[in-house]
Short mmCIF file of C-alpha atoms and ligand atoms in Angstrom, two decimals:
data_model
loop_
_atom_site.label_atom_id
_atom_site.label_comp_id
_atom_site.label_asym_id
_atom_site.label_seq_id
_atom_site.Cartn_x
_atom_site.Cartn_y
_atom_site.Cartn_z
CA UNK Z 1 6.33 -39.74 -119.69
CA UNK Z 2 8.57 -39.28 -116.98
CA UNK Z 3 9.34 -41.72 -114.51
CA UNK Z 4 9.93 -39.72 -111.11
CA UNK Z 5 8.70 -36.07 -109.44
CA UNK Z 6 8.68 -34.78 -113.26
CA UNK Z 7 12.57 -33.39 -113.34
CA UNK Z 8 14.34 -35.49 -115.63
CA UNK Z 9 17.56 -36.90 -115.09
CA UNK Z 10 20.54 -37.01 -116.84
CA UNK Z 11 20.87 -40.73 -117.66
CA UNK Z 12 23.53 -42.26 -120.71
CA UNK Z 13 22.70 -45.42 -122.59
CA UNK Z 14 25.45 -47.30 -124.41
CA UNK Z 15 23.77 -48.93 -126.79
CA UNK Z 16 24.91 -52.16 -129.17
CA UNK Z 17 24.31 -51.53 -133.08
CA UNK Z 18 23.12 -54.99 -133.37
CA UNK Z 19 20.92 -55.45 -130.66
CA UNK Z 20 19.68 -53.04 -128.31
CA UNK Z 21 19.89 -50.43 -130.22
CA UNK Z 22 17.30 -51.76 -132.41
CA UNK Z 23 15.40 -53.39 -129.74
CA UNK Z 24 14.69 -49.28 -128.60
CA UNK Z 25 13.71 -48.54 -132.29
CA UNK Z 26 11.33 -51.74 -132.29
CA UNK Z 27 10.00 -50.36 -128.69
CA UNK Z 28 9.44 -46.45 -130.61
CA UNK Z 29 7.46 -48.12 -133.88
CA UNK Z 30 5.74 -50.39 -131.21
CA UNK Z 31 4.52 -47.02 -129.62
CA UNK Z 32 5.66 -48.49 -126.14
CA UNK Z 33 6.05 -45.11 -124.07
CA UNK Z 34 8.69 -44.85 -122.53
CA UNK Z 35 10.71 -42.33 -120.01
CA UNK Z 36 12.96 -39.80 -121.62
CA UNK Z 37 15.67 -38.93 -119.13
CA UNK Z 38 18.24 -41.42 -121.28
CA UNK Z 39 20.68 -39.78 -123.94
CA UNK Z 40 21.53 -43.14 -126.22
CA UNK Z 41 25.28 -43.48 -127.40
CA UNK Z 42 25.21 -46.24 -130.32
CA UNK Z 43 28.00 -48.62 -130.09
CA UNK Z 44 29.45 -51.64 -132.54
CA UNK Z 45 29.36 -53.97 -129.91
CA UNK Z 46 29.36 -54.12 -125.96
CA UNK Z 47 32.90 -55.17 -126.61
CA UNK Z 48 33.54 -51.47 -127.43
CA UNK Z 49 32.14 -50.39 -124.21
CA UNK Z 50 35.25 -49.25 -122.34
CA UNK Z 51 34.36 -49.30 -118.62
CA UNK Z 52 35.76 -45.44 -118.77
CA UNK Z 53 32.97 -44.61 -120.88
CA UNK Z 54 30.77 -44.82 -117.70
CA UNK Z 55 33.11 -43.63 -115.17
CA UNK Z 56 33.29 -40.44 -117.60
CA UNK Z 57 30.04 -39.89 -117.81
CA UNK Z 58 29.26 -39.93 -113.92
CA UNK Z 59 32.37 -37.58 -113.28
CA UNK Z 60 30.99 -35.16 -115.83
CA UNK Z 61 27.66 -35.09 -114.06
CA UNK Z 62 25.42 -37.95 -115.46
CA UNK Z 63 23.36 -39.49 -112.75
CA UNK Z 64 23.16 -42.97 -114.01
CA UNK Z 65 25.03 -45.18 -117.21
CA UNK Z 66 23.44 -47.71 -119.11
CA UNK Z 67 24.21 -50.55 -121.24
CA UNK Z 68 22.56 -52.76 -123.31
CA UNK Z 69 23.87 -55.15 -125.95
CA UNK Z 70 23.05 -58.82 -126.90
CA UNK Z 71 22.41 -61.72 -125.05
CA UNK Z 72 25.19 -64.02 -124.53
CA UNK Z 73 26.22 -66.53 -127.02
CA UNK Z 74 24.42 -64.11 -129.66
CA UNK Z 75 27.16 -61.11 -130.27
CA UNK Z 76 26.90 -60.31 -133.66
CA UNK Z 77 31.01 -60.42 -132.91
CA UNK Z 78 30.74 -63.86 -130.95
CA UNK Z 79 32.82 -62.52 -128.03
CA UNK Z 80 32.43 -59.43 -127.58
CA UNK Z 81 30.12 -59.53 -124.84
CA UNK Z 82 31.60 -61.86 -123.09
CA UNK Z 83 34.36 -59.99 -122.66
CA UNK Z 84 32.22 -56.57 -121.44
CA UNK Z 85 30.87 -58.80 -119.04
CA UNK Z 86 33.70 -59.20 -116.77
CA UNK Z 87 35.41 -55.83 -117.00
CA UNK Z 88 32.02 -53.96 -116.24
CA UNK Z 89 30.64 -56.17 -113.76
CA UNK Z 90 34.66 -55.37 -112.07
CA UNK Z 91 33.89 -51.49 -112.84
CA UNK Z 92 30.23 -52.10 -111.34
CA UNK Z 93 31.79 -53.21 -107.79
CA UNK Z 94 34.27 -50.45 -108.25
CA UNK Z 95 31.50 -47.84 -107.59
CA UNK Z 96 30.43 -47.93 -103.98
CA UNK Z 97 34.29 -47.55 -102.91
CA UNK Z 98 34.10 -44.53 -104.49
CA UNK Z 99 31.62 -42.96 -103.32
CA UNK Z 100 28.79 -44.09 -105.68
CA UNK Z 101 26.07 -46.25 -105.60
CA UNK Z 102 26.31 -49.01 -107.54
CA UNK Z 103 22.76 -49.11 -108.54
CA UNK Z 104 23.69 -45.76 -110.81
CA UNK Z 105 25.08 -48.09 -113.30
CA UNK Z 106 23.68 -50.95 -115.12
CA UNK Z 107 24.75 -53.48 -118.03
CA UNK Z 108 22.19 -55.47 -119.35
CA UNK Z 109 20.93 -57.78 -122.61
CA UNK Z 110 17.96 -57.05 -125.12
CA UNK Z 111 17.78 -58.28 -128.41
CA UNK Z 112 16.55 -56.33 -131.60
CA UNK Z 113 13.06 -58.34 -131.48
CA UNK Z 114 12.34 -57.49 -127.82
CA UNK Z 115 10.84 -54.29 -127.90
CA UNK Z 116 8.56 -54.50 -124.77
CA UNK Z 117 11.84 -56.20 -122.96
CA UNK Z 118 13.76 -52.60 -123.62
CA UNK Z 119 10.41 -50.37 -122.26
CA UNK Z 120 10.88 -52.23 -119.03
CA UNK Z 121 14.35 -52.07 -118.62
CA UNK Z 122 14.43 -48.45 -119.43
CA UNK Z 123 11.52 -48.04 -117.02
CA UNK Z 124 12.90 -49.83 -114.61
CA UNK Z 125 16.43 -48.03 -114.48
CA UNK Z 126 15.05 -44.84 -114.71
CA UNK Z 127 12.77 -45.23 -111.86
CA UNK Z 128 16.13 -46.63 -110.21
CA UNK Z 129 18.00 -43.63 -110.48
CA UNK Z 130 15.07 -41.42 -109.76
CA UNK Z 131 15.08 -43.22 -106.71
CA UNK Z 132 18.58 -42.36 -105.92
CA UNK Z 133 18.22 -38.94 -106.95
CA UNK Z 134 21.14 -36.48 -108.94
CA UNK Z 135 24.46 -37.88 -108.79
CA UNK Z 136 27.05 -36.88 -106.21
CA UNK Z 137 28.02 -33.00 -107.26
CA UNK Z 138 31.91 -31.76 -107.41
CA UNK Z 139 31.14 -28.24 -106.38
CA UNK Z 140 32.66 -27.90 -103.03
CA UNK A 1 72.25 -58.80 -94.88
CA UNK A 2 75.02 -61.89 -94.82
CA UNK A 3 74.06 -63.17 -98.53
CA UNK A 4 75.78 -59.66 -100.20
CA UNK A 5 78.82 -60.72 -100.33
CA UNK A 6 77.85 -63.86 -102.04
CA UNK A 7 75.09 -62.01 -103.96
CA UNK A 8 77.82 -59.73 -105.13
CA UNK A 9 79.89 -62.54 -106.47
CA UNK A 10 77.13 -64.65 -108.56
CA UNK A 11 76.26 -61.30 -110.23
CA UNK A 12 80.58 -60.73 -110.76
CA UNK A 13 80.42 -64.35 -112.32
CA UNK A 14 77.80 -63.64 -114.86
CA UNK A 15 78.12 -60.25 -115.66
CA UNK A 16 80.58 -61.36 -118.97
CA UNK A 17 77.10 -62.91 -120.17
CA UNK A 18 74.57 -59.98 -119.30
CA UNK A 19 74.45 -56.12 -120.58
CA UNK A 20 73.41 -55.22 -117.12
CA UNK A 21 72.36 -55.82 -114.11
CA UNK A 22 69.83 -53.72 -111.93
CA UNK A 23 70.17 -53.62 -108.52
CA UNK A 24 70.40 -50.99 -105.71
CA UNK A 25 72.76 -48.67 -103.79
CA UNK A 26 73.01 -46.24 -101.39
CA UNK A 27 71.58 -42.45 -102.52
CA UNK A 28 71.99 -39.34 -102.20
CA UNK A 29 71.52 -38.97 -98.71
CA UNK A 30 71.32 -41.85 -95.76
CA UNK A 31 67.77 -42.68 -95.75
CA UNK A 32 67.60 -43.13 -99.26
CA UNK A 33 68.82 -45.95 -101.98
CA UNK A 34 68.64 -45.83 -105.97
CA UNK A 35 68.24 -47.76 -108.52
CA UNK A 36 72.18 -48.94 -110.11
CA UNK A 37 72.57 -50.18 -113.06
CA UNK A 38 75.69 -52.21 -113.28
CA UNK A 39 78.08 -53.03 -115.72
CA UNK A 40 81.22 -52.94 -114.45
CA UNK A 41 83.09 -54.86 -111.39
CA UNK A 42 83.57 -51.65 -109.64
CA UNK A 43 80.02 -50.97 -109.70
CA UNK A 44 78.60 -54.00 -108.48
CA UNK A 45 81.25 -53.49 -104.83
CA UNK A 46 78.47 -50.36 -104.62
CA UNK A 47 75.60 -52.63 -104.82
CA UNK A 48 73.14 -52.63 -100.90
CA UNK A 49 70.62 -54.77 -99.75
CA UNK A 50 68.60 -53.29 -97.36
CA UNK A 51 64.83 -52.15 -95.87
CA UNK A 52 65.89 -49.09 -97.71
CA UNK A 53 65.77 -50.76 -100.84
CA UNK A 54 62.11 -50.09 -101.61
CA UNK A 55 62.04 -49.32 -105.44
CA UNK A 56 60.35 -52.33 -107.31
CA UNK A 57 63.29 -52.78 -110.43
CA UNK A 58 61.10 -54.43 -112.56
CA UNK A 59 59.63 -50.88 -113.58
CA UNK A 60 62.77 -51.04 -115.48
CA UNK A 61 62.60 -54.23 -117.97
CA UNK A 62 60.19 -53.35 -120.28
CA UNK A 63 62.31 -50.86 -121.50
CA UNK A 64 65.56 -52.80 -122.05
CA UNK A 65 63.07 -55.84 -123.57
CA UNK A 66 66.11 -57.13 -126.22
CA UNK A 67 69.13 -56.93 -124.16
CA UNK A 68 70.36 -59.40 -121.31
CA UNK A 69 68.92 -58.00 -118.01
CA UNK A 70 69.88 -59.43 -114.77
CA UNK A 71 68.14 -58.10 -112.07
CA UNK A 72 68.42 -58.21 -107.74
CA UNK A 73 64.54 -58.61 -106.96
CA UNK A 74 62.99 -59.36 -103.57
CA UNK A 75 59.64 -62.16 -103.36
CA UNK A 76 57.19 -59.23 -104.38
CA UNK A 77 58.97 -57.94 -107.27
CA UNK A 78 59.30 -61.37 -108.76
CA UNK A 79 55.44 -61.25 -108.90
CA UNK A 80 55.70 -58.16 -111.49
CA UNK A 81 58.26 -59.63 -113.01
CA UNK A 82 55.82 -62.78 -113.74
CA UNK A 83 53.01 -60.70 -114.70
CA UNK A 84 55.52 -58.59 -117.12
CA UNK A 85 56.36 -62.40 -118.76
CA UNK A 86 52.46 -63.12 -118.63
CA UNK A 87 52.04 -60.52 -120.52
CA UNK A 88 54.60 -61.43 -123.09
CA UNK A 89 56.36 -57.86 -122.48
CA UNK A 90 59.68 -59.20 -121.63
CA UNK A 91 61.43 -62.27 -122.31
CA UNK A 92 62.55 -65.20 -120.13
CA UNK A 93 65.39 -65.97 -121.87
CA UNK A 94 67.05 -62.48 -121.57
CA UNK A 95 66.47 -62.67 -118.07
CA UNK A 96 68.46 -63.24 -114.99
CA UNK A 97 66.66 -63.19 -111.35
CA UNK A 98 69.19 -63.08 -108.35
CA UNK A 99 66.01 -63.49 -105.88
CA UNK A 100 66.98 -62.53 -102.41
CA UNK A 101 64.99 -62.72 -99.17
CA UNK A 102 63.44 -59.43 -98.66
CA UNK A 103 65.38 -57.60 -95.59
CA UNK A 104 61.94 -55.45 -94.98
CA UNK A 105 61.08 -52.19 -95.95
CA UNK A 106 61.05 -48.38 -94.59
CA UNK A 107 57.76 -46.52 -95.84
CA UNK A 108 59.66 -42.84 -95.52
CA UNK A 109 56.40 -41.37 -95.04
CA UNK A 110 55.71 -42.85 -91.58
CA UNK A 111 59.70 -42.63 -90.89
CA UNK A 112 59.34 -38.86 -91.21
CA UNK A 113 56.31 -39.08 -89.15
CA UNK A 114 58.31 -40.97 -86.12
CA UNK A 115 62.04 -38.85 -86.31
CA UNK A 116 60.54 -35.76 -88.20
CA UNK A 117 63.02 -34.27 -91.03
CA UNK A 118 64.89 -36.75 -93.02
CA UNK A 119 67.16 -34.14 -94.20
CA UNK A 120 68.20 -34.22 -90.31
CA UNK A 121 69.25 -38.17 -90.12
CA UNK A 122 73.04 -38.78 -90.17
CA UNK A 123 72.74 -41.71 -90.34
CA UNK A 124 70.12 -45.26 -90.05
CA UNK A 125 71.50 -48.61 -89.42
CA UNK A 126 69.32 -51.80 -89.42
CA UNK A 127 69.75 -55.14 -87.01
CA UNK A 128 67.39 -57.57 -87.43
CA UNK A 129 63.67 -55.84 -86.53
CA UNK A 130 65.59 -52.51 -84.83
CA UNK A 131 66.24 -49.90 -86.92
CA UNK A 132 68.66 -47.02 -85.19
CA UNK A 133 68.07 -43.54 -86.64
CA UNK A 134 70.80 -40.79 -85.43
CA UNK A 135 69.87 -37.02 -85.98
CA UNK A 136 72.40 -34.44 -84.73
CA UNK A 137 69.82 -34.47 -81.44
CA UNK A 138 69.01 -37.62 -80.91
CA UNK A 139 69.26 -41.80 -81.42
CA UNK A 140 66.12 -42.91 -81.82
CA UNK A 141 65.64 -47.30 -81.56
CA UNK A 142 62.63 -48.15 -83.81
CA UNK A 143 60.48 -51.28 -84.36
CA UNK A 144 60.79 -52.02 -88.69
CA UNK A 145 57.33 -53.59 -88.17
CA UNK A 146 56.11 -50.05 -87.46
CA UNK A 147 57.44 -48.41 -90.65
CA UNK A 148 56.67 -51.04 -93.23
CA UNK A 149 54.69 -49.65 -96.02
CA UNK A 150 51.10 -50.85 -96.14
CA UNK A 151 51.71 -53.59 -98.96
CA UNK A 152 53.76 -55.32 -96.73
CA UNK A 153 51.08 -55.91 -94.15
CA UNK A 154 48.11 -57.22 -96.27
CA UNK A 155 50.12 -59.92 -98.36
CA UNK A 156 53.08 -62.22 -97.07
CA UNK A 157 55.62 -63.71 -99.33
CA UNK A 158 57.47 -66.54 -98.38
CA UNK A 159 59.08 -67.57 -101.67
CA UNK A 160 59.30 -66.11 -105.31
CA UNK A 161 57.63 -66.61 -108.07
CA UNK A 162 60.35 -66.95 -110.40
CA UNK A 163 64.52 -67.03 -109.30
CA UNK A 164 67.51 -68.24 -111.30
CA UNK A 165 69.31 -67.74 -108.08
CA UNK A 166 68.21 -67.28 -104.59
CA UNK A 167 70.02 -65.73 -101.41
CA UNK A 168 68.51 -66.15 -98.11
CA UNK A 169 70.26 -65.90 -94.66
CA UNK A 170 69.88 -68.39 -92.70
CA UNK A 171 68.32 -67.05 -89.40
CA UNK A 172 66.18 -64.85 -91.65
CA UNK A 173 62.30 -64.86 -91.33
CA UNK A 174 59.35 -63.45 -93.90
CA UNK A 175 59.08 -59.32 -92.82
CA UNK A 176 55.79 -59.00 -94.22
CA UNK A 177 52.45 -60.61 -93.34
CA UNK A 178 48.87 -60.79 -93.87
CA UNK A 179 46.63 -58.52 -91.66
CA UNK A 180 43.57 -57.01 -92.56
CA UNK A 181 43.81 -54.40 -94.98
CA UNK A 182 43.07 -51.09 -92.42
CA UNK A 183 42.53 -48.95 -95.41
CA UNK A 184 39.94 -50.18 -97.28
CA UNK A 185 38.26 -51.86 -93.89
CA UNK A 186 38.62 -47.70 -93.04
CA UNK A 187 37.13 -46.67 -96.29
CA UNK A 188 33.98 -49.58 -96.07
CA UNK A 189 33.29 -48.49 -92.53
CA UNK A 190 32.65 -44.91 -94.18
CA UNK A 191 28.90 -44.45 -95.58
CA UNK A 192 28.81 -43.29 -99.80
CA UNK A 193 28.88 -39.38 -99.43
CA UNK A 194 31.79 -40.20 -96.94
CA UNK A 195 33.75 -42.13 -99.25
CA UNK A 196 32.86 -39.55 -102.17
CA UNK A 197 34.07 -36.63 -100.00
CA UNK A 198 37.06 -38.48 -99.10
CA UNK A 199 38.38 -38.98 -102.88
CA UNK A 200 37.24 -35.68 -103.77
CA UNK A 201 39.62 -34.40 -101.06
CA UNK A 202 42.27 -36.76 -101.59
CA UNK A 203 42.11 -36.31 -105.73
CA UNK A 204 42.03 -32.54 -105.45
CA UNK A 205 45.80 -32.64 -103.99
CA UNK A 206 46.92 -34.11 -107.01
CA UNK A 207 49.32 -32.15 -109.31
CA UNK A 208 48.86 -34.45 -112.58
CA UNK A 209 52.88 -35.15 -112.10
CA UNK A 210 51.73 -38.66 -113.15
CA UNK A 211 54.81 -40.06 -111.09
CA UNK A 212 52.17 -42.60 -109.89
CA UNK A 213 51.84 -43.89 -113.54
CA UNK A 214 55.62 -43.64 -114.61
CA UNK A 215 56.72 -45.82 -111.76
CA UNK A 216 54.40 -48.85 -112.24
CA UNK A 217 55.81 -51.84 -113.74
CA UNK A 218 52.85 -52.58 -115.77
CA UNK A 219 52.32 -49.01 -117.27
CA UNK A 220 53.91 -49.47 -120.73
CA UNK A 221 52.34 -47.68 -123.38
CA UNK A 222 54.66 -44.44 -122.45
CA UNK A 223 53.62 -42.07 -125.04
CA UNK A 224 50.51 -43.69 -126.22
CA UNK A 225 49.11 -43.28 -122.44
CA UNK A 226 45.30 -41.91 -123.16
CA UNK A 227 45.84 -39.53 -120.69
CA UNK A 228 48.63 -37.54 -122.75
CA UNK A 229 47.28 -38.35 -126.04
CA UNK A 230 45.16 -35.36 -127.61
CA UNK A 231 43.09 -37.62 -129.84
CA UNK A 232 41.46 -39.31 -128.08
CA UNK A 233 41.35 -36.94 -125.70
CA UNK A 234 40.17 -38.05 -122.29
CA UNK A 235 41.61 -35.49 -120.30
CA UNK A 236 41.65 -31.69 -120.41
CA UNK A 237 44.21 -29.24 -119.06
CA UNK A 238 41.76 -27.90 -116.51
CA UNK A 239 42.71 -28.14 -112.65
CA UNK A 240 38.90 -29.42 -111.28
CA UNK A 241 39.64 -32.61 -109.25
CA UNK A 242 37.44 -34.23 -111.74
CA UNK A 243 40.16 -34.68 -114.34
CA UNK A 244 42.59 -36.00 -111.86
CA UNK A 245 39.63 -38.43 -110.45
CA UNK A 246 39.72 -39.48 -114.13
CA UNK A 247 43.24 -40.00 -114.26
CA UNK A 248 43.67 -42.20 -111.20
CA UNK A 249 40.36 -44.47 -112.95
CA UNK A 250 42.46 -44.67 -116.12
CA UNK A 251 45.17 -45.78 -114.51
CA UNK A 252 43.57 -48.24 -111.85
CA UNK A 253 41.14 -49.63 -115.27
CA UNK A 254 44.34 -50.21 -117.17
CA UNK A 255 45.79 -52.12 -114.50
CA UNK A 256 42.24 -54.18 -113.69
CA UNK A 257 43.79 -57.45 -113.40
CA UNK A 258 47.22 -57.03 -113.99
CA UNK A 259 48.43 -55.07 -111.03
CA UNK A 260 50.92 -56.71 -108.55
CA UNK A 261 50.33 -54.62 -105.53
CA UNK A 262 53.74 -53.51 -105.60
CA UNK A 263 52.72 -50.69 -103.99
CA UNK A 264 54.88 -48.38 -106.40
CA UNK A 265 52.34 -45.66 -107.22
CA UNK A 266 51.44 -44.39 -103.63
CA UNK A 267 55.42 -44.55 -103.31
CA UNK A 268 56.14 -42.07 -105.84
CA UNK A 269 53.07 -39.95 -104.91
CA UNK A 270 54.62 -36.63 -103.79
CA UNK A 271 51.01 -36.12 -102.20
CA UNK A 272 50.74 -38.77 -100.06
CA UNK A 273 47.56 -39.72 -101.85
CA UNK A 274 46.17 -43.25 -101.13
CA UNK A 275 46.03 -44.07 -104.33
CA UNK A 276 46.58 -47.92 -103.90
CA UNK A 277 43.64 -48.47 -101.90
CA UNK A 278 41.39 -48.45 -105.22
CA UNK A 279 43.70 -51.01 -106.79
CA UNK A 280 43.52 -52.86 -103.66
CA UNK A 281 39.83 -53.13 -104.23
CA UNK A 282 40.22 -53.42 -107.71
CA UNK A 283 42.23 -56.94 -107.01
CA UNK A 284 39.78 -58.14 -103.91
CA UNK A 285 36.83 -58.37 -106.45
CA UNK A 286 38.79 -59.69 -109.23
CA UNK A 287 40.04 -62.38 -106.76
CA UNK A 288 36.61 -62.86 -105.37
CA UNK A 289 35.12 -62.61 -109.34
CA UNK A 290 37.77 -65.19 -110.90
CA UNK A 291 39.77 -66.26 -108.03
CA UNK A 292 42.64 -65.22 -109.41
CA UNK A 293 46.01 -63.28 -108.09
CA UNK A 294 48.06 -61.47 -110.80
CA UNK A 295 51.51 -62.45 -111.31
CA UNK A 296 51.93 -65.58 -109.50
CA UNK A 297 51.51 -68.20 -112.61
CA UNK A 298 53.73 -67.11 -115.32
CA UNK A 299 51.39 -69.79 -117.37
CA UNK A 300 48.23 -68.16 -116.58
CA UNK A 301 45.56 -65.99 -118.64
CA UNK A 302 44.79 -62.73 -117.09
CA UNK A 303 41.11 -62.49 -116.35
CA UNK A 304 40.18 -59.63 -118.10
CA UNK A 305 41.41 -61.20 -121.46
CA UNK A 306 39.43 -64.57 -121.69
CA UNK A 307 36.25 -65.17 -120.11
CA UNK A 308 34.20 -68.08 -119.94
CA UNK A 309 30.43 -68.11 -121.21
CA UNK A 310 28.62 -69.26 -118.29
CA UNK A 311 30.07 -67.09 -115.20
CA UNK A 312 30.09 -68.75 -112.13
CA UNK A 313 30.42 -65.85 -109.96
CA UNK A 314 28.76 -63.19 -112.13
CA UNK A 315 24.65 -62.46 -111.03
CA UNK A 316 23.36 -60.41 -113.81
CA UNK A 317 20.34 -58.00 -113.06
CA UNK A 318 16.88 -59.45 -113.63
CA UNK A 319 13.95 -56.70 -114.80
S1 LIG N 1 49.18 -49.87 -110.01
FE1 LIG N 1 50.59 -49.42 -108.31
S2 LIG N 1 50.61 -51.29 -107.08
FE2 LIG N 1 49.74 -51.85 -109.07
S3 LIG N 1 51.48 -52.61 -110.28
FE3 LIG N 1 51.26 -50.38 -110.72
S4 LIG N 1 52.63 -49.35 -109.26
FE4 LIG N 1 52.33 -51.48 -108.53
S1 LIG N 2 51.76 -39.39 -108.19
FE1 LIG N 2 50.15 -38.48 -106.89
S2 LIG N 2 50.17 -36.29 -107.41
FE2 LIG N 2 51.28 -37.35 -109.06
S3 LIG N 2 49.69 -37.78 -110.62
FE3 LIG N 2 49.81 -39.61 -109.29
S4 LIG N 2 48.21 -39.25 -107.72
FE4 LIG N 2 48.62 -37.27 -108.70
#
């Protein structure tokens, strides 16, 4: 299932071990389709995610970054994403200064158990960045 | 400036007590000052204070962390020097701060633009907001206002943040000031392909002489910096503006919260790249995020390294 025109998108998921990660396998056994433009990069924790991770990904030609990683006040690390929090909301309002759209990137929280919560966030983005179309392109 | 003379006396009095003290003097040419490193007498009669003056000396403590540093530091330098104590990466105690009252600065980019050559000037002379340029043509009168550098217009200091001892003249007023920040008002006005075009232009000037990195007071990790280090290895050897895009994000991340706006990076650029407009930005949402300046509480708990569990200012995305 593809979300947009049929071309899929290059889209990267950073993904919590603990969390997410499994909330995506509960969403596969659950048979809950889903789109298939996201490439899933497992992480430890959220607290791992280093805002770089996305801003390399969009420079090498992805067209939208995602991550997902447990709800507050239940990192299997206690702190960790509390901490991603504030640097990639910063790196989120960083975008549009340069030159992209801040809707390309996302950070959001689903837990292991919420399989149906992970279809429609990977729905949702997906149709997101179909909406904005292919990232901005270096060749000249 | 009057207090030089006096300036140059409190560091002769406790010089016995410190390995050295930083400071400035005149370079190799008239338009330009260094860095001096004093240790004897003789040295410190050499020591200038003047809008040539521009290099921020607190790039230089990290690196002498263990021995007794005294240091001549205008009002925005002391606010790197707090961040480097916030930061636990130098020490109070082996630290001296002769504060003075900043006498303005000369951005020699838009000095060049006004008298053309620098190589050409005999010789500059400052009195009060005039600044007298001689080139074997001409005398040209300018107004200091019009050659500040751009961190002096977006953020006034009146006082320091930290001084053991502090030289002011007494007609002397605060040079810089608080106007909007024309940059990034520039940059905002653009629509996103716009702004995308305009670092893609900007970025592909850069040579990767990493100047910009080497003169900020806050880089420290020297040769652990990720963009030297093979393994991990974030940046390739390849020329496409895309690696030196990456750079300038690895630098402005690492410095997410803890830059001073000292302004030293677009200094050193050789390229005239406006590379502290994205740390300017960088700092307006971190004040807007956590209302917090860097390097103005020595006491304080840079943002990025706490957090509190309920975030007042942070709206997360709803599905
Ligand atoms: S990034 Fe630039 S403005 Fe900020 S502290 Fe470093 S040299 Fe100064
Ligand atoms: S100083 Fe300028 S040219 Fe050199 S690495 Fe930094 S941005 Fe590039």
């Amino acid at each position: 299932m593809s979300a947009g025109n049929g071309r899929e998108l290059r889209i990267v998921g950073f993904l919590c071990n603990w969390c997410s990660y499994g909330g995506a396998d509960t969403a596969g056994v659950s048979r809950l389709g889903q789109p298939t433009d996201l490439r899933i990069i497992r992480l430890p924790c959220t607290g791992r995610m280093d805002p770089l991770f996305m801003f390399k990904a969009l420079l090498s030609g992805a067209d939208g970054v995602l991550v997902s990683g447990c709800h507050p006040r239940d990192c299997h690390y206690s702190e960790g994403n509390f901490y991603a929090r504030r640097r990639l909301e910063l790196a989120k309002r960083l975008l549009p200064t340069l030159g992209f759209d801040s809707g390309r990137f996302e950070y959001t929280w689903v837990s292991a158990s919420e399989g149906k919560r992970w279809q429609q966030v990977v729905t949702a983005f997906t149709e997101q960045i179909h909406t904005l179309g292919p990232g901005p392109k270096f060749s000249h | 400036m009057k207090y030089v003379a006096e300036l140059k006396a409190k560091i002769r009095e406790k010089l016995p007590e410190l390995d050295v003290v930083i400071g400035w003097k005149q370079g190799f040419d008239p338009v330009h000052a260094s860095p001096a490193f004093m240790t004897t007498p003789e040295e410190i009669e050499q020591l200038v204070v003047n809008p040539l003056c521009v290099q921020n000396l607190a790039t230089y403590l990290p690196g002498l962390k263990g021995k007794k540093v005294g240091i001549v530091a205008r009002e925005c330098d002391t606010r790197s020097i707090g961040e480097l104590l916030q930061e636990s990466l130098i020490e109070r105690e082996e630290l001296t701060v002769f504060s003075v009252k900043c006498p303005g600065a000369v951005d020699l980019v838009k000095l060049r633009q006004q008298v053309g050559d620098l190589g050409r000037v005999r010789s500059i002379s400052f009195d009060g907001p005039r600044v007298t340029v001689e080139t074997p043509d001409e005398s040209s009168s300018l107004d200091l206002g019009e050659l500040l550098p751009g961190k002096c217009r977006v953020m006034a200091y009146d006082e320091p943040v930290l001084a053991d001892f502090r030289f002011v003249d007494p007609d002397q007023d605060t040079v810089c000031r608080e106007e909007a920040d024309t940059d990034l008002v520039a940059l905002e006005q653009m629509d996103l392909d716009e702004r995308f075009a305009y670092w893609r232009g900007h970025l592909d000037r850069c040579i990767r002489c990493y100047a910009c990195r080497n003169v900020c007071p806050m880089c420290v990790c020297q040769d652990q910096c990720i963009a030297d280090t093979r393994d991990p290895h974030w940046l390739s050897a390849e020329t496409d503006v895309r690696q030196k895009w990456m750079f300038q994000l690895i630098h402005a991340m690492h410095l997410a919260g803890r830059c001073t706006e000292c302004g030293e990076c677009e200094r050193a650029c050789p390229m005239d790249i406006p590379i502290l407009t994205i740390r300017r930005k960088l700092n307006r949402e971190i004040h807007e995020l956590f209302g917090y300046t860097s390097g103005m509480d020595v006491d304080a708990v840079p943002p990025l390294l706490t957090f509190q569990p309920e975030e007042k200012s942070i709206t997360e995305r709803e599905w």
